[in-house]
Amino acid sequence: MELFGARGKLSGYGLAAAITFIWSVTFVSTKYLLGFLSPGEILLYRVAVAYTAFAAMEPHPLSCRGLKTELRIAGAGFLGITLYFLCENTALSFSAASNVALLCATAPLLTGILSHIFTSSEKISGRFAVGSIFCLVGIFFIVFNGHFILKLNPLGDMIALLAALSFAAFSVVIRDLKCDYTPVQIARKMLFYTLISLLLLAFTPAVELHPSNLLRPAVAGNVLFLGIFASAFCTWGWNIVIWKLGAVKANNLIYLTPPITMLFSALILSERITIFAIAGGLLILTGVYISQKMK
C-alpha cells in the first residue's frame, strides 16, 4: 500500500471524504438510538459490533509487538473512542447541542497546537491559523443558524472541550505509531482495548444497559450501521488518512462535517437551509482550502 507520495495523498483525501460523510450522517442514527439506549450503551454495542467484524476478517489471535507498541495502541483507542464519545455524550446531557457541537469542532485546532508542541514535522503556520479562524466562524454560523444565543454551562462545556482535546491527543498518538501491524490489525487492536475499557465501565453507572431494546429491528439496524461503518470502517480508515496526510491536515477535514450534515438534513429531514448556514458552509470550505495548502 502506497502511503506517501502524490497518489497516496490523493487516495487519502478520497478516504477522508467517505469517512467525513459517514460521520456527518451518524448524528441521525445516534439521535434515534438515544430514545431506547443510554449513551454509554450505544458506544459499547457499536464497538462490540466493530470488533466482531474485524475478528471475523482475521480470526487468528494477534501476537504482541512489545509493551510500548501495545500501550500506544491501547492509548489511541482510549483517547479516540472511549474518552471522546463518553465525554461528547455526557456533555450533551449538561449543555445545549449547539454548544457541544461548537466546542467539539475545536478538535482540529487543538490537534495543530499539540502537533506543534510534541512533533517536529507538523508545525502550525499562518495559513493554519487563518484557515482555522475561517472554519470556526463558519461552524458558528451553521450551529447557531442566525440565533446567536450562547447559554454557558461550565461543566458541560468543559467536558465538551475535553472530548475535543482527547481526539486531538489520539491523532498525535496514532500519527507516529511505528510497528509491523497492518492497518486492519491496528484498528482491531484499538477496538479490542476500547471494548475492554467499556466492559469494565458496564459495571458502573456510566453505562446503563437495556439489551431488550436490541430486539427492535430499527434499533438493531442502527447499532449495526454505527458498528460496521462509523466504528469499524472509520477507525481503520481514519488511521490511514492520518498516516497519509498528517494529523493536522487530516483533522482539518473534520471541519467539513457540519456543512455535510446540513445538506443531509435538508435532503432527508427537509430542514431549511438559511443564508447563515450557506455563509457558514462557504467559510468552512475556504478555511479548509487555506489550511490544506500549508506545507
mmCIF file of C-alpha atoms in Angstrom:
data_model
loop_
_atom_site.group_PDB
_atom_site.id
_atom_site.type_symbol
_atom_site.label_atom_id
_atom_site.label_comp_id
_atom_site.label_asym_id
_atom_site.label_seq_id
_atom_site.Cartn_x
_atom_site.Cartn_y
_atom_site.Cartn_z
ATOM 1 C CA MET A 1 0.000 0.000 0.000
ATOM 2 C CA GLU A 2 1.389 3.371 -1.036
ATOM 3 C CA LEU A 3 1.011 5.619 1.968
ATOM 4 C CA PHE A 4 3.081 8.525 0.740
ATOM 5 C CA GLY A 5 3.563 10.486 -2.469
ATOM 6 C CA ALA A 6 1.002 12.238 -4.679
ATOM 7 C CA ARG A 7 -1.050 9.101 -5.315
ATOM 8 C CA GLY A 8 -1.080 8.224 -1.625
ATOM 9 C CA LYS A 9 -2.273 11.711 -0.650
ATOM 10 C CA LEU A 10 -4.977 11.662 -3.334
ATOM 11 C CA SER A 11 -6.340 8.351 -2.064
ATOM 12 C CA GLY A 12 -6.091 9.747 1.473
ATOM 13 C CA TYR A 13 -8.374 12.642 0.567
ATOM 14 C CA GLY A 14 -10.820 10.245 -1.085
ATOM 15 C CA LEU A 15 -10.932 8.046 2.004
ATOM 16 C CA ALA A 16 -11.277 11.115 4.231
ATOM 17 C CA ALA A 17 -14.253 12.297 2.150
ATOM 18 C CA ALA A 18 -16.035 8.954 2.614
ATOM 19 C CA ILE A 19 -15.377 8.909 6.370
ATOM 20 C CA THR A 20 -16.407 12.538 6.831
ATOM 21 C CA PHE A 21 -19.684 11.778 5.060
ATOM 22 C CA ILE A 22 -20.366 8.779 7.320
ATOM 23 C CA TRP A 23 -19.561 10.791 10.451
ATOM 24 C CA SER A 24 -21.900 13.525 9.206
ATOM 25 C CA VAL A 25 -24.907 11.236 8.876
ATOM 26 C CA THR A 26 -24.398 9.193 12.052
ATOM 27 C CA PHE A 27 -25.964 12.015 14.064
ATOM 28 C CA VAL A 28 -29.427 10.970 12.878
ATOM 29 C CA SER A 29 -28.759 7.336 13.786
ATOM 30 C CA THR A 30 -27.402 8.160 17.247
ATOM 31 C CA LYS A 31 -30.229 10.601 17.931
ATOM 32 C CA TYR A 32 -32.748 7.848 17.195
ATOM 33 C CA LEU A 33 -30.955 5.318 19.415
ATOM 34 C CA LEU A 34 -30.879 7.701 22.379
ATOM 35 C CA GLY A 35 -34.618 7.152 22.630
ATOM 36 C CA PHE A 36 -34.010 3.491 23.518
ATOM 37 C CA LEU A 37 -30.406 3.125 24.755
ATOM 38 C CA SER A 38 -28.105 5.049 27.093
ATOM 39 C CA PRO A 39 -25.124 6.970 25.595
ATOM 40 C CA GLY A 40 -22.529 4.594 27.053
ATOM 41 C CA GLU A 41 -24.587 1.597 25.967
ATOM 42 C CA ILE A 42 -24.671 2.803 22.359
ATOM 43 C CA LEU A 43 -20.880 3.111 22.388
ATOM 44 C CA LEU A 44 -20.466 -0.360 23.940
ATOM 45 C CA TYR A 45 -22.665 -2.043 21.332
ATOM 46 C CA ARG A 46 -21.130 -0.273 18.332
ATOM 47 C CA VAL A 47 -17.583 -1.093 19.470
ATOM 48 C CA ALA A 48 -18.582 -4.735 20.102
ATOM 49 C CA VAL A 49 -20.033 -4.980 16.589
ATOM 50 C CA ALA A 50 -16.941 -3.351 15.076
ATOM 51 C CA TYR A 51 -14.521 -5.649 16.904
ATOM 52 C CA THR A 52 -16.565 -8.713 15.925
ATOM 53 C CA ALA A 53 -16.349 -7.646 12.277
ATOM 54 C CA PHE A 54 -12.554 -7.348 12.431
ATOM 55 C CA ALA A 55 -12.224 -10.628 14.334
ATOM 56 C CA ALA A 56 -14.283 -12.345 11.628
ATOM 57 C CA MET A 57 -11.951 -10.933 8.946
ATOM 58 C CA GLU A 58 -8.841 -12.161 10.788
ATOM 59 C CA PRO A 59 -9.964 -14.821 13.301
ATOM 60 C CA HIS A 60 -6.451 -15.775 14.441
ATOM 61 C CA PRO A 61 -5.100 -14.050 17.574
ATOM 62 C CA LEU A 62 -2.634 -11.200 17.106
ATOM 63 C CA SER A 63 0.776 -11.521 18.679
ATOM 64 C CA CYS A 64 2.191 -8.816 20.937
ATOM 65 C CA ARG A 65 4.731 -6.425 19.341
ATOM 66 C CA GLY A 66 6.133 -5.179 22.614
ATOM 67 C CA LEU A 67 4.744 -3.362 25.622
ATOM 68 C CA LYS A 68 5.425 0.109 24.206
ATOM 69 C CA THR A 69 3.501 -0.605 20.999
ATOM 70 C CA GLU A 70 0.586 -2.201 22.845
ATOM 71 C CA LEU A 71 0.343 0.723 25.266
ATOM 72 C CA ARG A 72 0.368 3.195 22.377
ATOM 73 C CA ILE A 73 -2.433 1.362 20.563
ATOM 74 C CA ALA A 74 -4.425 0.998 23.797
ATOM 75 C CA GLY A 75 -3.929 4.706 24.494
ATOM 76 C CA ALA A 76 -5.126 5.606 20.994
ATOM 77 C CA GLY A 77 -8.263 3.519 21.460
ATOM 78 C CA PHE A 78 -8.991 5.036 24.860
ATOM 79 C CA LEU A 79 -8.441 8.631 23.693
ATOM 80 C CA GLY A 80 -10.051 8.466 20.252
ATOM 81 C CA ILE A 81 -13.047 6.241 21.032
ATOM 82 C CA THR A 82 -13.796 5.628 24.732
ATOM 83 C CA LEU A 83 -12.979 9.033 26.226
ATOM 84 C CA TYR A 84 -14.060 11.074 23.192
ATOM 85 C CA PHE A 85 -17.542 9.594 22.802
ATOM 86 C CA LEU A 86 -18.246 9.317 26.523
ATOM 87 C CA CYS A 87 -17.295 12.975 27.001
ATOM 88 C CA GLU A 88 -19.308 14.088 23.980
ATOM 89 C CA ASN A 89 -22.439 12.211 25.051
ATOM 90 C CA THR A 90 -22.078 13.316 28.677
ATOM 91 C CA ALA A 91 -21.628 16.943 27.621
ATOM 92 C CA LEU A 92 -24.917 16.754 25.711
ATOM 93 C CA SER A 93 -26.713 15.907 28.947
ATOM 94 C CA PHE A 94 -25.471 19.157 30.555
ATOM 95 C CA SER A 95 -25.126 21.670 27.711
ATOM 96 C CA ALA A 96 -27.077 22.586 24.614
ATOM 97 C CA ALA A 97 -26.281 20.574 21.499
ATOM 98 C CA SER A 98 -25.138 23.762 19.749
ATOM 99 C CA ASN A 99 -22.573 24.448 22.483
ATOM 100 C CA VAL A 100 -21.247 20.883 22.357
ATOM 101 C CA ALA A 101 -21.043 20.872 18.553
ATOM 102 C CA LEU A 102 -19.148 24.153 18.515
ATOM 103 C CA LEU A 103 -16.697 23.146 21.257
ATOM 104 C CA CYS A 104 -16.036 19.666 19.800
ATOM 105 C CA ALA A 105 -15.300 21.381 16.496
ATOM 106 C CA THR A 106 -12.142 22.812 18.065
ATOM 107 C CA ALA A 107 -10.518 19.356 17.758
ATOM 108 C CA PRO A 108 -8.590 20.236 14.549
ATOM 109 C CA LEU A 109 -7.288 23.456 16.122
ATOM 110 C CA LEU A 110 -6.188 21.580 19.255
ATOM 111 C CA THR A 111 -4.559 18.936 17.042
ATOM 112 C CA GLY A 112 -2.466 21.633 15.400
ATOM 113 C CA ILE A 113 -1.376 23.008 18.782
ATOM 114 C CA LEU A 114 -0.468 19.561 20.177
ATOM 115 C CA SER A 115 1.362 18.613 16.975
ATOM 116 C CA HIS A 116 3.311 21.867 17.106
ATOM 117 C CA ILE A 117 4.376 21.117 20.694
ATOM 118 C CA PHE A 118 5.023 17.369 20.548
ATOM 119 C CA THR A 119 6.163 16.708 16.954
ATOM 120 C CA SER A 120 8.942 18.096 14.811
ATOM 121 C CA SER A 121 7.370 17.700 11.359
ATOM 122 C CA GLU A 122 3.957 19.371 11.795
ATOM 123 C CA LYS A 123 4.387 22.951 12.927
ATOM 124 C CA ILE A 124 1.436 25.328 12.737
ATOM 125 C CA SER A 125 1.753 28.216 10.307
ATOM 126 C CA GLY A 126 -0.040 31.404 9.390
ATOM 127 C CA ARG A 127 -2.119 29.503 6.833
ATOM 128 C CA PHE A 128 -3.224 27.050 9.511
ATOM 129 C CA ALA A 129 -4.250 29.867 11.864
ATOM 130 C CA VAL A 130 -6.175 31.762 9.167
ATOM 131 C CA GLY A 131 -7.864 28.589 7.898
ATOM 132 C CA SER A 132 -8.892 27.608 11.433
ATOM 133 C CA ILE A 133 -10.457 31.024 12.043
ATOM 134 C CA PHE A 134 -12.484 30.758 8.827
ATOM 135 C CA CYS A 135 -13.661 27.254 9.780
ATOM 136 C CA LEU A 136 -14.603 28.105 13.367
ATOM 137 C CA VAL A 137 -16.583 31.191 12.282
ATOM 138 C CA GLY A 138 -18.309 29.089 9.615
ATOM 139 C CA ILE A 139 -19.238 26.408 12.152
ATOM 140 C CA PHE A 140 -20.570 29.125 14.469
ATOM 141 C CA PHE A 141 -22.858 30.363 11.662
ATOM 142 C CA ILE A 142 -24.150 26.837 10.920
ATOM 143 C CA VAL A 143 -24.639 25.745 14.538
ATOM 144 C CA PHE A 144 -26.476 28.864 15.690
ATOM 145 C CA ASN A 145 -28.174 29.448 12.338
ATOM 146 C CA GLY A 146 -28.836 33.133 12.936
ATOM 147 C CA HIS A 147 -29.865 32.733 16.577
ATOM 148 C CA PHE A 148 -26.751 33.919 18.394
ATOM 149 C CA ILE A 149 -27.737 32.916 21.935
ATOM 150 C CA LEU A 150 -24.938 31.130 23.765
ATOM 151 C CA LYS A 151 -26.068 29.649 27.088
ATOM 152 C CA LEU A 152 -22.989 28.702 29.060
ATOM 153 C CA ASN A 153 -22.866 25.645 31.311
ATOM 154 C CA PRO A 154 -19.347 25.408 32.751
ATOM 155 C CA LEU A 155 -19.438 21.663 33.496
ATOM 156 C CA GLY A 156 -20.927 20.569 30.182
ATOM 157 C CA ASP A 157 -18.739 22.948 28.171
ATOM 158 C CA MET A 158 -15.563 21.791 29.909
ATOM 159 C CA ILE A 159 -16.473 18.144 29.206
ATOM 160 C CA ALA A 160 -17.058 19.025 25.537
ATOM 161 C CA LEU A 161 -13.621 20.654 25.369
ATOM 162 C CA LEU A 162 -12.155 17.535 26.983
ATOM 163 C CA ALA A 163 -13.729 15.488 24.171
ATOM 164 C CA ALA A 164 -12.063 17.696 21.557
ATOM 165 C CA LEU A 165 -8.742 17.516 23.384
ATOM 166 C CA SER A 166 -8.915 13.720 23.641
ATOM 167 C CA PHE A 167 -9.449 13.375 19.884
ATOM 168 C CA ALA A 168 -6.551 15.738 19.215
ATOM 169 C CA ALA A 169 -4.312 13.681 21.518
ATOM 170 C CA PHE A 170 -5.425 10.479 19.774
ATOM 171 C CA SER A 171 -4.405 11.927 16.404
ATOM 172 C CA VAL A 172 -0.904 12.752 17.648
ATOM 173 C CA VAL A 173 -0.513 9.335 19.328
ATOM 174 C CA ILE A 174 -1.596 7.300 16.286
ATOM 175 C CA ARG A 175 0.353 9.520 13.859
ATOM 176 C CA ASP A 176 3.778 8.331 14.999
ATOM 177 C CA LEU A 177 2.857 4.699 15.650
ATOM 178 C CA LYS A 178 5.611 2.544 14.152
ATOM 179 C CA CYS A 179 5.059 -1.228 14.030
ATOM 180 C CA ASP A 180 4.574 -4.025 11.518
ATOM 181 C CA TYR A 181 0.850 -4.422 12.131
ATOM 182 C CA THR A 182 -1.407 -3.869 9.101
ATOM 183 C CA PRO A 183 -3.975 -1.030 9.274
ATOM 184 C CA VAL A 184 -6.723 -3.618 9.839
ATOM 185 C CA GLN A 185 -4.779 -5.201 12.698
ATOM 186 C CA ILE A 186 -4.140 -1.831 14.340
ATOM 187 C CA ALA A 187 -7.835 -0.939 14.137
ATOM 188 C CA ARG A 188 -8.731 -4.344 15.576
ATOM 189 C CA LYS A 189 -6.271 -3.870 18.445
ATOM 190 C CA MET A 190 -7.626 -0.380 19.163
ATOM 191 C CA LEU A 191 -11.198 -1.663 19.284
ATOM 192 C CA PHE A 192 -10.178 -4.598 21.483
ATOM 193 C CA TYR A 193 -8.678 -2.357 24.154
ATOM 194 C CA THR A 194 -11.634 0.028 23.815
ATOM 195 C CA LEU A 195 -14.071 -2.856 24.296
ATOM 196 C CA ILE A 196 -12.233 -3.973 27.442
ATOM 197 C CA SER A 197 -12.485 -0.474 28.936
ATOM 198 C CA LEU A 198 -16.203 -0.258 28.104
ATOM 199 C CA LEU A 199 -16.936 -3.692 29.573
ATOM 200 C CA LEU A 200 -15.300 -2.536 32.804
ATOM 201 C CA LEU A 201 -17.413 0.626 32.727
ATOM 202 C CA ALA A 202 -20.525 -1.535 32.264
ATOM 203 C CA PHE A 203 -20.224 -2.424 35.954
ATOM 204 C CA THR A 204 -20.511 1.265 36.864
ATOM 205 C CA PRO A 205 -23.373 3.805 36.491
ATOM 206 C CA ALA A 206 -21.530 5.262 33.455
ATOM 207 C CA VAL A 207 -23.021 2.553 31.199
ATOM 208 C CA GLU A 208 -26.665 1.596 31.760
ATOM 209 C CA LEU A 209 -27.741 -1.486 29.790
ATOM 210 C CA HIS A 210 -31.126 -2.058 28.141
ATOM 211 C CA PRO A 211 -30.401 -5.162 25.989
ATOM 212 C CA SER A 212 -34.077 -5.999 25.417
ATOM 213 C CA ASN A 213 -34.382 -2.939 23.158
ATOM 214 C CA LEU A 214 -31.959 -4.578 20.716
ATOM 215 C CA LEU A 215 -34.853 -6.847 19.713
ATOM 216 C CA ARG A 216 -36.410 -3.879 17.919
ATOM 217 C CA PRO A 217 -35.398 -4.162 14.226
ATOM 218 C CA ALA A 218 -34.814 -0.412 13.846
ATOM 219 C CA VAL A 219 -32.618 -0.270 16.965
ATOM 220 C CA ALA A 220 -30.597 -3.309 15.877
ATOM 221 C CA GLY A 221 -30.218 -1.878 12.360
ATOM 222 C CA ASN A 222 -28.895 1.449 13.617
ATOM 223 C CA VAL A 223 -26.474 -0.282 16.007
ATOM 224 C CA LEU A 224 -25.160 -2.402 13.115
ATOM 225 C CA PHE A 225 -24.746 0.708 10.958
ATOM 226 C CA LEU A 226 -22.816 2.535 13.685
ATOM 227 C CA GLY A 227 -20.712 -0.528 14.452
ATOM 228 C CA ILE A 228 -19.788 -1.600 10.929
ATOM 229 C CA PHE A 229 -19.474 1.766 9.221
ATOM 230 C CA ALA A 230 -18.983 4.512 11.842
ATOM 231 C CA SER A 231 -16.706 2.410 14.081
ATOM 232 C CA ALA A 232 -15.088 -0.417 12.097
ATOM 233 C CA PHE A 233 -14.627 1.239 8.700
ATOM 234 C CA CYS A 234 -13.957 4.730 10.059
ATOM 235 C CA THR A 235 -11.477 3.565 12.727
ATOM 236 C CA TRP A 236 -9.499 1.674 10.088
ATOM 237 C CA GLY A 237 -9.803 4.426 7.503
ATOM 238 C CA TRP A 238 -9.021 7.449 9.667
ATOM 239 C CA ASN A 239 -5.769 5.891 10.849
ATOM 240 C CA ILE A 240 -4.729 5.589 7.197
ATOM 241 C CA VAL A 241 -5.816 9.178 6.487
ATOM 242 C CA ILE A 242 -3.649 10.451 9.363
ATOM 243 C CA TRP A 243 -0.639 8.437 8.142
ATOM 244 C CA LYS A 244 -1.050 9.737 4.590
ATOM 245 C CA LEU A 245 -1.869 13.386 5.242
ATOM 246 C CA GLY A 246 -0.550 14.009 8.756
ATOM 247 C CA ALA A 247 -2.553 14.628 11.920
ATOM 248 C CA VAL A 248 -3.111 18.344 11.295
ATOM 249 C CA LYS A 249 -4.279 18.185 7.668
ATOM 250 C CA ALA A 250 -6.393 15.097 8.339
ATOM 251 C CA ASN A 251 -8.248 16.600 11.281
ATOM 252 C CA ASN A 252 -8.816 19.890 9.467
ATOM 253 C CA LEU A 253 -11.087 17.910 7.127
ATOM 254 C CA ILE A 254 -13.395 17.282 10.115
ATOM 255 C CA TYR A 255 -14.456 20.909 9.711
ATOM 256 C CA LEU A 256 -16.425 19.729 6.655
ATOM 257 C CA THR A 257 -18.762 17.650 8.846
ATOM 258 C CA PRO A 258 -21.216 20.488 9.767
ATOM 259 C CA PRO A 259 -21.951 21.607 6.170
ATOM 260 C CA ILE A 260 -22.352 17.975 5.042
ATOM 261 C CA THR A 261 -24.723 17.338 7.957
ATOM 262 C CA MET A 262 -26.612 20.484 6.972
ATOM 263 C CA LEU A 263 -27.088 19.255 3.396
ATOM 264 C CA PHE A 264 -28.046 15.755 4.542
ATOM 265 C CA SER A 265 -30.636 17.160 6.964
ATOM 266 C CA ALA A 266 -32.115 19.313 4.213
ATOM 267 C CA LEU A 267 -32.378 16.415 1.742
ATOM 268 C CA ILE A 268 -33.604 13.719 4.132
ATOM 269 C CA LEU A 269 -35.218 15.572 7.033
ATOM 270 C CA SER A 270 -36.486 18.555 4.984
ATOM 271 C CA GLU A 271 -34.760 21.028 7.296
ATOM 272 C CA ARG A 272 -34.496 24.563 5.949
ATOM 273 C CA ILE A 273 -31.112 25.925 4.846
ATOM 274 C CA THR A 274 -30.776 29.602 5.793
ATOM 275 C CA ILE A 275 -28.465 32.286 4.478
ATOM 276 C CA PHE A 276 -26.420 31.931 7.675
ATOM 277 C CA ALA A 277 -25.923 28.208 7.002
ATOM 278 C CA ILE A 278 -24.865 28.864 3.410
ATOM 279 C CA ALA A 279 -22.416 31.552 4.537
ATOM 280 C CA GLY A 280 -21.053 29.178 7.180
ATOM 281 C CA GLY A 281 -20.557 26.414 4.627
ATOM 282 C CA LEU A 282 -18.653 28.738 2.290
ATOM 283 C CA LEU A 283 -16.453 29.956 5.155
ATOM 284 C CA ILE A 284 -15.635 26.363 6.138
ATOM 285 C CA LEU A 285 -14.766 25.388 2.561
ATOM 286 C CA THR A 286 -12.498 28.441 2.310
ATOM 287 C CA GLY A 287 -10.827 27.665 5.631
ATOM 288 C CA VAL A 288 -10.228 24.015 4.738
ATOM 289 C CA TYR A 289 -8.722 25.025 1.387
ATOM 290 C CA ILE A 290 -6.367 27.512 3.062
ATOM 291 C CA SER A 291 -5.295 25.060 5.755
ATOM 292 C CA GLN A 292 -4.728 22.223 3.270
ATOM 293 C CA LYS A 293 -2.278 24.432 1.328
ATOM 294 C CA MET A 294 0.059 24.579 4.344
ATOM 295 C CA LYS A 295 3.373 22.811 3.924
#
